[in-house]
Amino acid sequence: MLSSRFARSSRTLYNAASRLSMSRKAGVSEPEELRAFVQEAGDKLLVVDVRNPDASVEPGDQKSLAVAALPGDGVRPQAQHLIWQRETDSMPLPDVAKDTPIITHCGGGGRGQKAKDYLTSNGFTKVLNGGGPKETDCWDEFGSK
């Protein structure tokens, strides 16, 4: 009886952990990694927001924009808004040193990963994908930067 209860309990924990890891998009860093990255980077951190405010181009971004504003006017002072362009698979490059610690993000991590890959292919050496506002445990580590 006790062993079957333990087995059920273990299965429940495993299923919950599996759902959590399956819900995070591939390439999105874990909160612990982001926390350490942000602490080490300090004032040198750059957050690159690749969301597109044009609903006709990226309608899905409207939900995340309602939760987290684009950088500017004193909001998110360590962030730059550099839109990921799906049609060209590219984005503007930030005007910072190649070893600047950078966290990319979009609404949930897909374009954030593309931006991370694009930046590293262009010589940037310290880049993580932070997911986006829907990854609340990750967003808590850098979203206000």
mmCIF file of C-alpha atoms in Angstrom:
data_model
loop_
_atom_site.group_PDB
_atom_site.id
_atom_site.type_symbol
_atom_site.label_atom_id
_atom_site.label_comp_id
_atom_site.label_asym_id
_atom_site.label_seq_id
_atom_site.Cartn_x
_atom_site.Cartn_y
_atom_site.Cartn_z
ATOM 1 C CA MET A 1 0.000 0.000 0.000
ATOM 2 C CA LEU A 2 2.734 2.455 0.970
ATOM 3 C CA SER A 3 4.804 1.544 -2.094
ATOM 4 C CA SER A 4 1.848 2.095 -4.444
ATOM 5 C CA ARG A 5 1.182 5.503 -2.830
ATOM 6 C CA PHE A 6 4.862 6.371 -3.240
ATOM 7 C CA ALA A 7 4.784 5.257 -6.892
ATOM 8 C CA ARG A 8 1.687 7.408 -7.545
ATOM 9 C CA SER A 9 3.308 10.360 -5.818
ATOM 10 C CA SER A 10 6.517 9.937 -7.828
ATOM 11 C CA ARG A 11 4.549 9.717 -11.078
ATOM 12 C CA THR A 12 2.665 12.886 -10.202
ATOM 13 C CA LEU A 13 5.899 14.788 -9.539
ATOM 14 C CA TYR A 14 7.475 13.431 -12.731
ATOM 15 C CA ASN A 15 4.430 14.409 -14.804
ATOM 16 C CA ALA A 16 4.385 17.914 -13.329
ATOM 17 C CA ALA A 17 8.102 18.361 -14.057
ATOM 18 C CA SER A 18 7.641 17.038 -17.579
ATOM 19 C CA ARG A 19 4.800 19.468 -18.263
ATOM 20 C CA LEU A 20 6.888 22.356 -16.969
ATOM 21 C CA SER A 21 9.906 21.508 -19.119
ATOM 22 C CA MET A 22 7.752 20.744 -22.164
ATOM 23 C CA SER A 23 5.985 24.099 -21.907
ATOM 24 C CA ARG A 24 9.257 26.053 -22.145
ATOM 25 C CA LYS A 25 10.406 26.485 -25.751
ATOM 26 C CA ALA A 26 13.687 24.953 -26.849
ATOM 27 C CA GLY A 27 16.684 27.122 -26.059
ATOM 28 C CA VAL A 28 15.069 29.206 -23.317
ATOM 29 C CA SER A 29 17.478 29.422 -20.393
ATOM 30 C CA GLU A 30 16.506 28.215 -16.948
ATOM 31 C CA PRO A 31 15.744 30.868 -14.308
ATOM 32 C CA GLU A 32 18.834 29.935 -12.271
ATOM 33 C CA GLU A 33 21.102 30.448 -15.284
ATOM 34 C CA LEU A 34 19.472 33.792 -16.043
ATOM 35 C CA ARG A 35 19.790 34.925 -12.424
ATOM 36 C CA ALA A 36 23.526 34.166 -12.360
ATOM 37 C CA PHE A 37 24.018 35.801 -15.791
ATOM 38 C CA VAL A 38 22.215 38.994 -14.701
ATOM 39 C CA GLN A 39 24.177 39.181 -11.437
ATOM 40 C CA GLU A 40 27.512 38.706 -13.181
ATOM 41 C CA ALA A 41 26.684 41.187 -15.960
ATOM 42 C CA GLY A 42 25.507 43.954 -13.637
ATOM 43 C CA ASP A 43 25.261 47.309 -15.451
ATOM 44 C CA LYS A 44 26.812 45.811 -18.607
ATOM 45 C CA LEU A 45 23.710 43.692 -19.278
ATOM 46 C CA LEU A 46 21.781 44.384 -22.460
ATOM 47 C CA VAL A 47 18.286 42.964 -22.922
ATOM 48 C CA VAL A 48 17.213 42.731 -26.574
ATOM 49 C CA ASP A 49 13.446 42.760 -27.078
ATOM 50 C CA VAL A 50 12.664 41.388 -30.558
ATOM 51 C CA ARG A 51 8.849 41.665 -30.390
ATOM 52 C CA ASN A 52 6.966 43.459 -33.135
ATOM 53 C CA PRO A 53 4.267 45.940 -32.070
ATOM 54 C CA ASP A 54 2.613 45.736 -35.516
ATOM 55 C CA ALA A 55 -0.340 43.399 -34.979
ATOM 56 C CA SER A 56 -0.651 42.796 -38.727
ATOM 57 C CA VAL A 57 2.864 41.308 -38.739
ATOM 58 C CA GLU A 58 2.988 39.567 -35.332
ATOM 59 C CA PRO A 59 -0.539 39.312 -33.897
ATOM 60 C CA GLY A 60 0.669 37.048 -31.080
ATOM 61 C CA ASP A 61 2.877 39.778 -29.652
ATOM 62 C CA GLN A 62 -0.158 41.800 -28.623
ATOM 63 C CA LYS A 63 -0.727 39.573 -25.572
ATOM 64 C CA SER A 64 2.832 39.944 -24.300
ATOM 65 C CA LEU A 65 2.855 43.680 -25.030
ATOM 66 C CA ALA A 66 -0.191 44.035 -22.782
ATOM 67 C CA VAL A 67 1.822 42.428 -19.973
ATOM 68 C CA ALA A 68 5.260 43.947 -20.598
ATOM 69 C CA ALA A 69 5.918 47.234 -22.363
ATOM 70 C CA LEU A 70 8.558 47.752 -25.007
ATOM 71 C CA PRO A 71 11.724 49.452 -23.755
ATOM 72 C CA GLY A 72 11.901 53.230 -23.871
ATOM 73 C CA ASP A 73 11.103 56.423 -21.989
ATOM 74 C CA GLY A 74 12.642 55.181 -18.745
ATOM 75 C CA VAL A 75 10.992 51.767 -18.978
ATOM 76 C CA ARG A 76 13.454 48.863 -18.967
ATOM 77 C CA PRO A 77 16.574 51.057 -19.101
ATOM 78 C CA GLN A 78 18.989 48.223 -19.992
ATOM 79 C CA ALA A 79 16.879 47.050 -22.935
ATOM 80 C CA GLN A 80 16.830 47.827 -26.652
ATOM 81 C CA HIS A 81 13.999 47.142 -29.045
ATOM 82 C CA LEU A 82 15.427 45.415 -32.144
ATOM 83 C CA ILE A 83 12.638 43.698 -34.102
ATOM 84 C CA TRP A 84 13.233 40.173 -35.436
ATOM 85 C CA GLN A 85 12.203 40.216 -39.111
ATOM 86 C CA ARG A 86 10.781 36.823 -40.105
ATOM 87 C CA GLU A 87 10.875 37.635 -43.831
ATOM 88 C CA THR A 88 14.663 38.186 -43.781
ATOM 89 C CA ASP A 89 15.540 35.953 -40.808
ATOM 90 C CA SER A 90 17.491 38.845 -39.368
ATOM 91 C CA MET A 91 17.431 41.846 -37.094
ATOM 92 C CA PRO A 92 19.454 45.018 -36.547
ATOM 93 C CA LEU A 93 22.626 44.334 -34.582
ATOM 94 C CA PRO A 94 23.068 46.152 -31.277
ATOM 95 C CA ASP A 95 25.826 48.767 -31.263
ATOM 96 C CA VAL A 96 27.748 47.243 -28.352
ATOM 97 C CA ALA A 97 30.975 45.298 -27.854
ATOM 98 C CA LYS A 98 30.830 41.661 -28.992
ATOM 99 C CA ASP A 99 31.458 40.452 -25.416
ATOM 100 C CA THR A 100 28.518 42.400 -23.946
ATOM 101 C CA PRO A 101 26.243 40.086 -21.915
ATOM 102 C CA ILE A 102 22.941 39.937 -23.820
ATOM 103 C CA ILE A 103 19.574 38.352 -23.053
ATOM 104 C CA THR A 104 17.232 38.085 -26.039
ATOM 105 C CA HIS A 105 13.483 37.691 -25.690
ATOM 106 C CA CYS A 106 10.219 37.812 -27.569
ATOM 107 C CA GLY A 107 6.805 36.789 -26.303
ATOM 108 C CA GLY A 108 7.681 33.220 -25.413
ATOM 109 C CA GLY A 109 11.113 32.242 -26.716
ATOM 110 C CA GLY A 110 10.886 31.179 -30.363
ATOM 111 C CA ARG A 111 12.141 34.396 -31.968
ATOM 112 C CA GLY A 112 14.296 34.991 -28.899
ATOM 113 C CA GLN A 113 16.191 31.828 -29.844
ATOM 114 C CA LYS A 114 16.479 32.928 -33.473
ATOM 115 C CA ALA A 115 17.820 36.276 -32.270
ATOM 116 C CA LYS A 116 20.304 34.523 -29.973
ATOM 117 C CA ASP A 117 21.526 32.328 -32.840
ATOM 118 C CA TYR A 118 21.750 35.345 -35.165
ATOM 119 C CA LEU A 119 23.756 37.369 -32.645
ATOM 120 C CA THR A 120 26.183 34.521 -31.948
ATOM 121 C CA SER A 121 26.619 33.934 -35.696
ATOM 122 C CA ASN A 122 27.558 37.628 -35.911
ATOM 123 C CA GLY A 123 30.281 37.323 -33.281
ATOM 124 C CA PHE A 124 28.470 38.102 -30.015
ATOM 125 C CA THR A 125 29.881 35.765 -27.384
ATOM 126 C CA LYS A 126 27.672 36.073 -24.287
ATOM 127 C CA VAL A 127 24.041 35.591 -25.312
ATOM 128 C CA LEU A 128 21.154 33.816 -23.582
ATOM 129 C CA ASN A 129 17.529 33.390 -24.638
ATOM 130 C CA GLY A 130 15.282 34.591 -21.824
ATOM 131 C CA GLY A 131 11.979 33.476 -23.359
ATOM 132 C CA GLY A 132 9.529 36.276 -22.715
ATOM 133 C CA PRO A 133 6.828 37.558 -20.379
ATOM 134 C CA LYS A 134 4.853 34.291 -20.575
ATOM 135 C CA GLU A 135 7.869 32.487 -19.050
ATOM 136 C CA THR A 136 7.167 34.213 -15.749
ATOM 137 C CA ASP A 137 9.869 32.433 -13.754
ATOM 138 C CA CYS A 138 12.465 33.537 -16.336
ATOM 139 C CA TRP A 139 10.962 37.002 -16.845
ATOM 140 C CA ASP A 140 11.239 37.669 -13.113
ATOM 141 C CA GLU A 141 15.037 37.493 -13.467
ATOM 142 C CA PHE A 142 15.480 40.183 -16.142
ATOM 143 C CA GLY A 143 12.138 41.696 -17.198
ATOM 144 C CA SER A 144 12.616 44.964 -15.363
ATOM 145 C CA LYS A 145 16.100 45.564 -16.800
#
